[in-house]
mmCIF file of C-alpha atoms in Angstrom:
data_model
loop_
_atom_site.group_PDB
_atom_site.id
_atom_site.type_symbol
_atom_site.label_atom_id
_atom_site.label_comp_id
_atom_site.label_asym_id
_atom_site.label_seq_id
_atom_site.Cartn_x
_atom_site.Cartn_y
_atom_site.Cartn_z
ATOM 1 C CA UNK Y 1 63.390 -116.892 80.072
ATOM 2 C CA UNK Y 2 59.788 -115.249 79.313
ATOM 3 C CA UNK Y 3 57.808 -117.755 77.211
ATOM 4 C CA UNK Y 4 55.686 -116.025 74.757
ATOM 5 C CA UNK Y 5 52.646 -117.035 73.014
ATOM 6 C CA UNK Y 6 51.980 -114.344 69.688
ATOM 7 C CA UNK Y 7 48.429 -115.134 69.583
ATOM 8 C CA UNK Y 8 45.397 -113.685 71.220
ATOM 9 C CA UNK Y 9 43.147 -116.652 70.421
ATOM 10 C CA UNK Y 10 41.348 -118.368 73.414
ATOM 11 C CA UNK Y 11 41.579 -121.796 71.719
ATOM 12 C CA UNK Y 12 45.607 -121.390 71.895
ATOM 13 C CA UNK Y 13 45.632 -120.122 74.984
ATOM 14 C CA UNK Y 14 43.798 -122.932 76.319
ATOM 15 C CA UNK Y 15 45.839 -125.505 74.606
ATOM 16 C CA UNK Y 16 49.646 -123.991 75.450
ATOM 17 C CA UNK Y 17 47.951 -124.300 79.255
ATOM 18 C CA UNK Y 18 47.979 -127.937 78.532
ATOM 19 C CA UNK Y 19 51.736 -128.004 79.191
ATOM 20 C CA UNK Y 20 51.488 -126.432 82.342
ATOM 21 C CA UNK Y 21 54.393 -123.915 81.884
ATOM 22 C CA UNK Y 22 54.267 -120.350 82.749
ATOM 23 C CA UNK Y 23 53.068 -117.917 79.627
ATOM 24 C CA UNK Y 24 52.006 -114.781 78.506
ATOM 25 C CA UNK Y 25 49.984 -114.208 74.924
ATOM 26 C CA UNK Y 26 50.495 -110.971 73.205
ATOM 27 C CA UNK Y 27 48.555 -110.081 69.921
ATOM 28 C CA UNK Y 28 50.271 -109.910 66.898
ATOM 29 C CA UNK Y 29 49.805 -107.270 64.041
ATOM 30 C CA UNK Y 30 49.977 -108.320 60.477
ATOM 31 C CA UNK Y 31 48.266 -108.069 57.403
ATOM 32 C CA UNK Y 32 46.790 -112.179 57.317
ATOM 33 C CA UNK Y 33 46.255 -111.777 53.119
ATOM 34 C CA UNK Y 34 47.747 -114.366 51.120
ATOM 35 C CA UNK Y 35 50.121 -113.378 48.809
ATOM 36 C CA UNK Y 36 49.512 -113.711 45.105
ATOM 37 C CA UNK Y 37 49.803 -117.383 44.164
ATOM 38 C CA UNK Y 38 50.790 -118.228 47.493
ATOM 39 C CA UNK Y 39 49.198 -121.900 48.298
ATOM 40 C CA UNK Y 40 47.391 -122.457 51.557
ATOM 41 C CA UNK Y 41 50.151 -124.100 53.201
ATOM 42 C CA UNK Y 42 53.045 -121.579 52.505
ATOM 43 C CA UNK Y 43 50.355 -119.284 53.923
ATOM 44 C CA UNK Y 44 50.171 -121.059 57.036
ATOM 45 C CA UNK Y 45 53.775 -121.203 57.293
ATOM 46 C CA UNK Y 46 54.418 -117.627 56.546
ATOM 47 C CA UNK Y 47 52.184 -116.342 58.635
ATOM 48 C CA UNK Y 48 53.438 -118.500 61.732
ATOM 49 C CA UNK Y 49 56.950 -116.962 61.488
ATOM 50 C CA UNK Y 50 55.325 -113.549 60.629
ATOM 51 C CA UNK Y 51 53.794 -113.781 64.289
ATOM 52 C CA UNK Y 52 56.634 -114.992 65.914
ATOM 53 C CA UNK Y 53 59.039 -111.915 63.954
ATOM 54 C CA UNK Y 54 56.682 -109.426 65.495
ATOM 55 C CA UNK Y 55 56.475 -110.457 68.767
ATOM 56 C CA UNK Y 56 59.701 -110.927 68.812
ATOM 57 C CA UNK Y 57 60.268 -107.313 67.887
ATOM 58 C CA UNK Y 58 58.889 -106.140 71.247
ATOM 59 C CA UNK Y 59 60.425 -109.128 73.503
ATOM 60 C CA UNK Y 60 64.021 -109.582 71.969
ATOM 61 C CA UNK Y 61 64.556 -111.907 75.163
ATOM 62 C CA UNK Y 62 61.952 -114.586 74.903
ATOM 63 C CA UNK Y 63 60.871 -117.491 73.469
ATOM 64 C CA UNK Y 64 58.150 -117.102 71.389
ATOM 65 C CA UNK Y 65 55.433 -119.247 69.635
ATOM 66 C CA UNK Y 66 53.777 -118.473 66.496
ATOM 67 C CA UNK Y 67 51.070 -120.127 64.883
ATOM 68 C CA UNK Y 68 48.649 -119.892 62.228
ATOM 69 C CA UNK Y 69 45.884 -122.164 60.574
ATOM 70 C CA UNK Y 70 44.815 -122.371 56.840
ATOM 71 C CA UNK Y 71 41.881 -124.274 55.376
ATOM 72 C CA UNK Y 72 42.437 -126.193 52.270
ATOM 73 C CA UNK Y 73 39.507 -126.805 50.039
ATOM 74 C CA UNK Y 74 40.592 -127.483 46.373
ATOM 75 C CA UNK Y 75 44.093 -125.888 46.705
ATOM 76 C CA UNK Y 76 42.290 -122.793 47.300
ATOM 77 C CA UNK Y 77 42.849 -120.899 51.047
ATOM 78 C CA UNK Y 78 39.827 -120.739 53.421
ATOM 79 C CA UNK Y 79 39.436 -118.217 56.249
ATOM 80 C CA UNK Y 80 37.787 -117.759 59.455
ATOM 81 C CA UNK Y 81 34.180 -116.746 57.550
ATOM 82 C CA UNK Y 82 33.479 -113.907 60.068
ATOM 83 C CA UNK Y 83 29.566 -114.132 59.572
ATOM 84 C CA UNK Y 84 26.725 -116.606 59.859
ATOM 85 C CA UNK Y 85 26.212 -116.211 55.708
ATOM 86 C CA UNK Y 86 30.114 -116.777 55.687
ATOM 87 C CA UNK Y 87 30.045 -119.701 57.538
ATOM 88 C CA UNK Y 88 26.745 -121.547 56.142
ATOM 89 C CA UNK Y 89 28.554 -121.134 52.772
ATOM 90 C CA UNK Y 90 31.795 -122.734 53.704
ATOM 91 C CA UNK Y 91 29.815 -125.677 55.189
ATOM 92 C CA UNK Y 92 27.497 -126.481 52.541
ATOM 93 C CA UNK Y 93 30.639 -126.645 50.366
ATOM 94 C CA UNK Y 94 32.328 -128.576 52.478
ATOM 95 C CA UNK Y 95 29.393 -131.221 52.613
ATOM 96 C CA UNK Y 96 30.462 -134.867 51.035
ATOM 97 C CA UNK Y 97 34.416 -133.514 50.491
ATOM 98 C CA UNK Y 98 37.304 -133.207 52.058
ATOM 99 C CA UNK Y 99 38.766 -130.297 53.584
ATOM 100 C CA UNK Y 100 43.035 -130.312 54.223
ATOM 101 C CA UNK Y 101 43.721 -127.855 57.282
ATOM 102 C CA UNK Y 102 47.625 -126.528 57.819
ATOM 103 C CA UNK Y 103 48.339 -125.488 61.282
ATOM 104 C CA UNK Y 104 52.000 -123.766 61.055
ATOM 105 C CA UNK Y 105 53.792 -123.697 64.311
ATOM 106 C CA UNK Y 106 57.239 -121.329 64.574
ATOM 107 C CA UNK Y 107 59.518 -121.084 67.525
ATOM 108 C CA UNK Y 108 62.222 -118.838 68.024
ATOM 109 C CA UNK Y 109 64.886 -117.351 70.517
ATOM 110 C CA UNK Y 110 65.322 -114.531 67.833
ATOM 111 C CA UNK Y 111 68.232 -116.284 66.947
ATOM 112 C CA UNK Y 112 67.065 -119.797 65.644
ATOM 113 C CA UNK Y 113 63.836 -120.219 64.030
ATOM 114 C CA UNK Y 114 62.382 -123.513 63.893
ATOM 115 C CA UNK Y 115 59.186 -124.362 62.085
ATOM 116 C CA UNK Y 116 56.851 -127.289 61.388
ATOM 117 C CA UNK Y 117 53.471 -127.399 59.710
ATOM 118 C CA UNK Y 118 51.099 -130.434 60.801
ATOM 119 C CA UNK Y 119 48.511 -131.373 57.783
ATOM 120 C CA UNK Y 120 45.098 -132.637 59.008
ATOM 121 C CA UNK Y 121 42.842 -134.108 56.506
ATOM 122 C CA UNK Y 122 38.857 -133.961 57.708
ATOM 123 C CA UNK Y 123 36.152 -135.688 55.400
ATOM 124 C CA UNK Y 124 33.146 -134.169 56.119
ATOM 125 C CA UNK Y 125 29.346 -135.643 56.170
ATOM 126 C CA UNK Y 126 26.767 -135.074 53.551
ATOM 127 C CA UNK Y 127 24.850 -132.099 55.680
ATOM 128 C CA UNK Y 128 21.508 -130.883 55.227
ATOM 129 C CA UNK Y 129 20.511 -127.272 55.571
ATOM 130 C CA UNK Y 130 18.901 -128.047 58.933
ATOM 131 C CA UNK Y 131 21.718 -129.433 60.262
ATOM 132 C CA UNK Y 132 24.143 -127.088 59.002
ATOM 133 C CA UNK Y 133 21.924 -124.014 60.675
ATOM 134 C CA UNK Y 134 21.075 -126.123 63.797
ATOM 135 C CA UNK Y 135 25.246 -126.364 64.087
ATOM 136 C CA UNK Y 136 25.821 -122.635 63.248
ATOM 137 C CA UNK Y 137 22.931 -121.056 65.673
ATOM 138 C CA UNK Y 138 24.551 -123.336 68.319
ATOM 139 C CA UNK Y 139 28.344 -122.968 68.450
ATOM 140 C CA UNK Y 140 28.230 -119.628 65.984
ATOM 141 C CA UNK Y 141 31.850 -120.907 64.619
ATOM 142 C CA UNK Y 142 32.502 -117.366 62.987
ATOM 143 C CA UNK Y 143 36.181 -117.118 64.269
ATOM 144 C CA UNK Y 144 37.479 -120.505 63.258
ATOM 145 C CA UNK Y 145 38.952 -121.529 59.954
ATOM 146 C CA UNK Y 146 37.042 -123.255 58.371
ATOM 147 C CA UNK Y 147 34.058 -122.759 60.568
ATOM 148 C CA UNK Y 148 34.699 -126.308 61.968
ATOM 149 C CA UNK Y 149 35.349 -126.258 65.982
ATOM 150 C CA UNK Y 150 36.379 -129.605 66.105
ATOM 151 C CA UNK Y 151 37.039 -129.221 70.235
ATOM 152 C CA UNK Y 152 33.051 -128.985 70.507
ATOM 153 C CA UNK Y 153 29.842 -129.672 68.065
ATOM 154 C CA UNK Y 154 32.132 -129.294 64.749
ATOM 155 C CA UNK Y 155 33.701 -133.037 65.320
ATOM 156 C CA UNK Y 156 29.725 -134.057 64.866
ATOM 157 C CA UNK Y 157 30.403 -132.550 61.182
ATOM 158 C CA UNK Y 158 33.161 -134.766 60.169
ATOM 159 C CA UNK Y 159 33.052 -138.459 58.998
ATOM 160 C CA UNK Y 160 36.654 -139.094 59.455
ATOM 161 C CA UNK Y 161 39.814 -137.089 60.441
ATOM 162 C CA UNK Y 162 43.997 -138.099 59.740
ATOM 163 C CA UNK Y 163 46.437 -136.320 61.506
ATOM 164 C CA UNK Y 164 49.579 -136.601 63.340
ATOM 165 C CA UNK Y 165 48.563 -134.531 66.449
ATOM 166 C CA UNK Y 166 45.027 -134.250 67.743
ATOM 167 C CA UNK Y 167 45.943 -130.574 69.042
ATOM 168 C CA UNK Y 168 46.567 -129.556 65.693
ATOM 169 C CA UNK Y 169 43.495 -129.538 63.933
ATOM 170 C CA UNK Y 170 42.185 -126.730 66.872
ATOM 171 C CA UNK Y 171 44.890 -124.457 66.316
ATOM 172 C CA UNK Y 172 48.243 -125.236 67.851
ATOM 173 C CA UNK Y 173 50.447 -129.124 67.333
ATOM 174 C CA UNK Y 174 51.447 -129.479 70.780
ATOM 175 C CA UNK Y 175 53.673 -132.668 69.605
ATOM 176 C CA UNK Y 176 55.553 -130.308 67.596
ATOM 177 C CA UNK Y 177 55.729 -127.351 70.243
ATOM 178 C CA UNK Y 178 57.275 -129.934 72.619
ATOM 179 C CA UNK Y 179 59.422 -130.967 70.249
ATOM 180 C CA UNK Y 180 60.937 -127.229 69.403
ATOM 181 C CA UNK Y 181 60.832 -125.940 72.964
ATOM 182 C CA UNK Y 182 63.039 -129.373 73.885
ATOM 183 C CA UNK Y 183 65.490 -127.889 71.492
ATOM 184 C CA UNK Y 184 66.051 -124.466 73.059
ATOM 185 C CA UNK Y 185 66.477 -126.020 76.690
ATOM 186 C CA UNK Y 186 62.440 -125.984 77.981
ATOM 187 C CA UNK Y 187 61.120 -128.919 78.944
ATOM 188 C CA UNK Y 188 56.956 -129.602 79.692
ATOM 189 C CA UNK Y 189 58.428 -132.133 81.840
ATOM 190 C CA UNK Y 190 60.670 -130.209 83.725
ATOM 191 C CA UNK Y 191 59.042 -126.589 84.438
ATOM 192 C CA UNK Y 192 62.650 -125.692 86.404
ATOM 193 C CA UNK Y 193 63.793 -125.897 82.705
ATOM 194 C CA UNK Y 194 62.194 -122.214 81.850
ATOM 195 C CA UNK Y 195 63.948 -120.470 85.324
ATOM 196 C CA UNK Y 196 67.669 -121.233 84.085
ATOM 197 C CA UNK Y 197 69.607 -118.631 83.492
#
């Protein structure tokens, strides 16, 4: 069984390698635009099993995992903010509130689809400018959602943060991956699980 992860993201990558079982990423293609009315978490969600359908497309025969992340601020969706403008914006909004960030996970054999979304709530400081810009210049956070890399200087942003899985909040639940692989046979803790037949 070929495990695939539908993701080209380096911060995936990295955490799927936690669990020490053999992988391969492959990019998936879709359009990432919310639908109209569509609230942050049914974005996540969709977009998660939207991966997974693609990939599976090309590799009818594996196990795939696909995940996606949504920021939350106000019921309204926030993206990866793709500039430094983008991303000083976001963060000076941000400043004093709390931000709600969805990470979707879906799993599927092509046959069953199993999905599970992981809510983590992250209060941020009051930031200055300076601080904001010193934070920006140094980890230039223009690919994550939410510009908030909370694996490096981004967990210096945050007062507080609630979640169920630590993993989640940088871009894939492992608790919940385990979980789902465990039900189609593939066990972290047994790597012969993956060579069955």
């Amino acid at each position: 069984m070929t495990l695939i992860l539908a993701s080209s993201s380096p911060y995936r990558r990295e955490l799927l390698q936690r669990l020490q079982l053999p992988f391969q990423c492959c990019s998936p293609e879709i359009d990432e635009q919310p639908q109209p009315d569509e609230s942050p978490r049914d974005l996540a969600r969709r977009l998660a099993v939207e991966k997974t359908r693609r990939i599976l497309a090309d590799f009818p025969d594996a196990l795939v995992i696909g995940s996606d992340q949504v920021a939350d601020f106000n019921g309204q969706a926030i993206g990866k903010p793709g500039s430094h403008q983008a991303a000083q914006a976001q963060l000076q909004s941000f400043s004093g509130h709390t931000v709600l960030f969805h990470t979707a996970v879906c799993v599927s054999d092509g046959k069953q689809f199993l999905l599970e979304e992981i809510p983590t709530e992250c209060r941020f400081l009051p930031l200055s400018a300076a601080q904001i810009q010193y934070y920006l210049e140094t980890e230039q956070p223009y690919d994550t959602a939410g510009s908030a890399k909370a694996e490096a200087l981004g967990i210096a942003l945050m007062d507080s943060m609630r979640s169920d899985d630590p993993s989640a909040l940088i871009g894939l639940p492992l608790m919940a991956v385990c979980r789902m692989l465990r039900t189609f046979g593939v066990d972290p803790l047994n790597p012969l699980s993956l060579a069955k037949p």
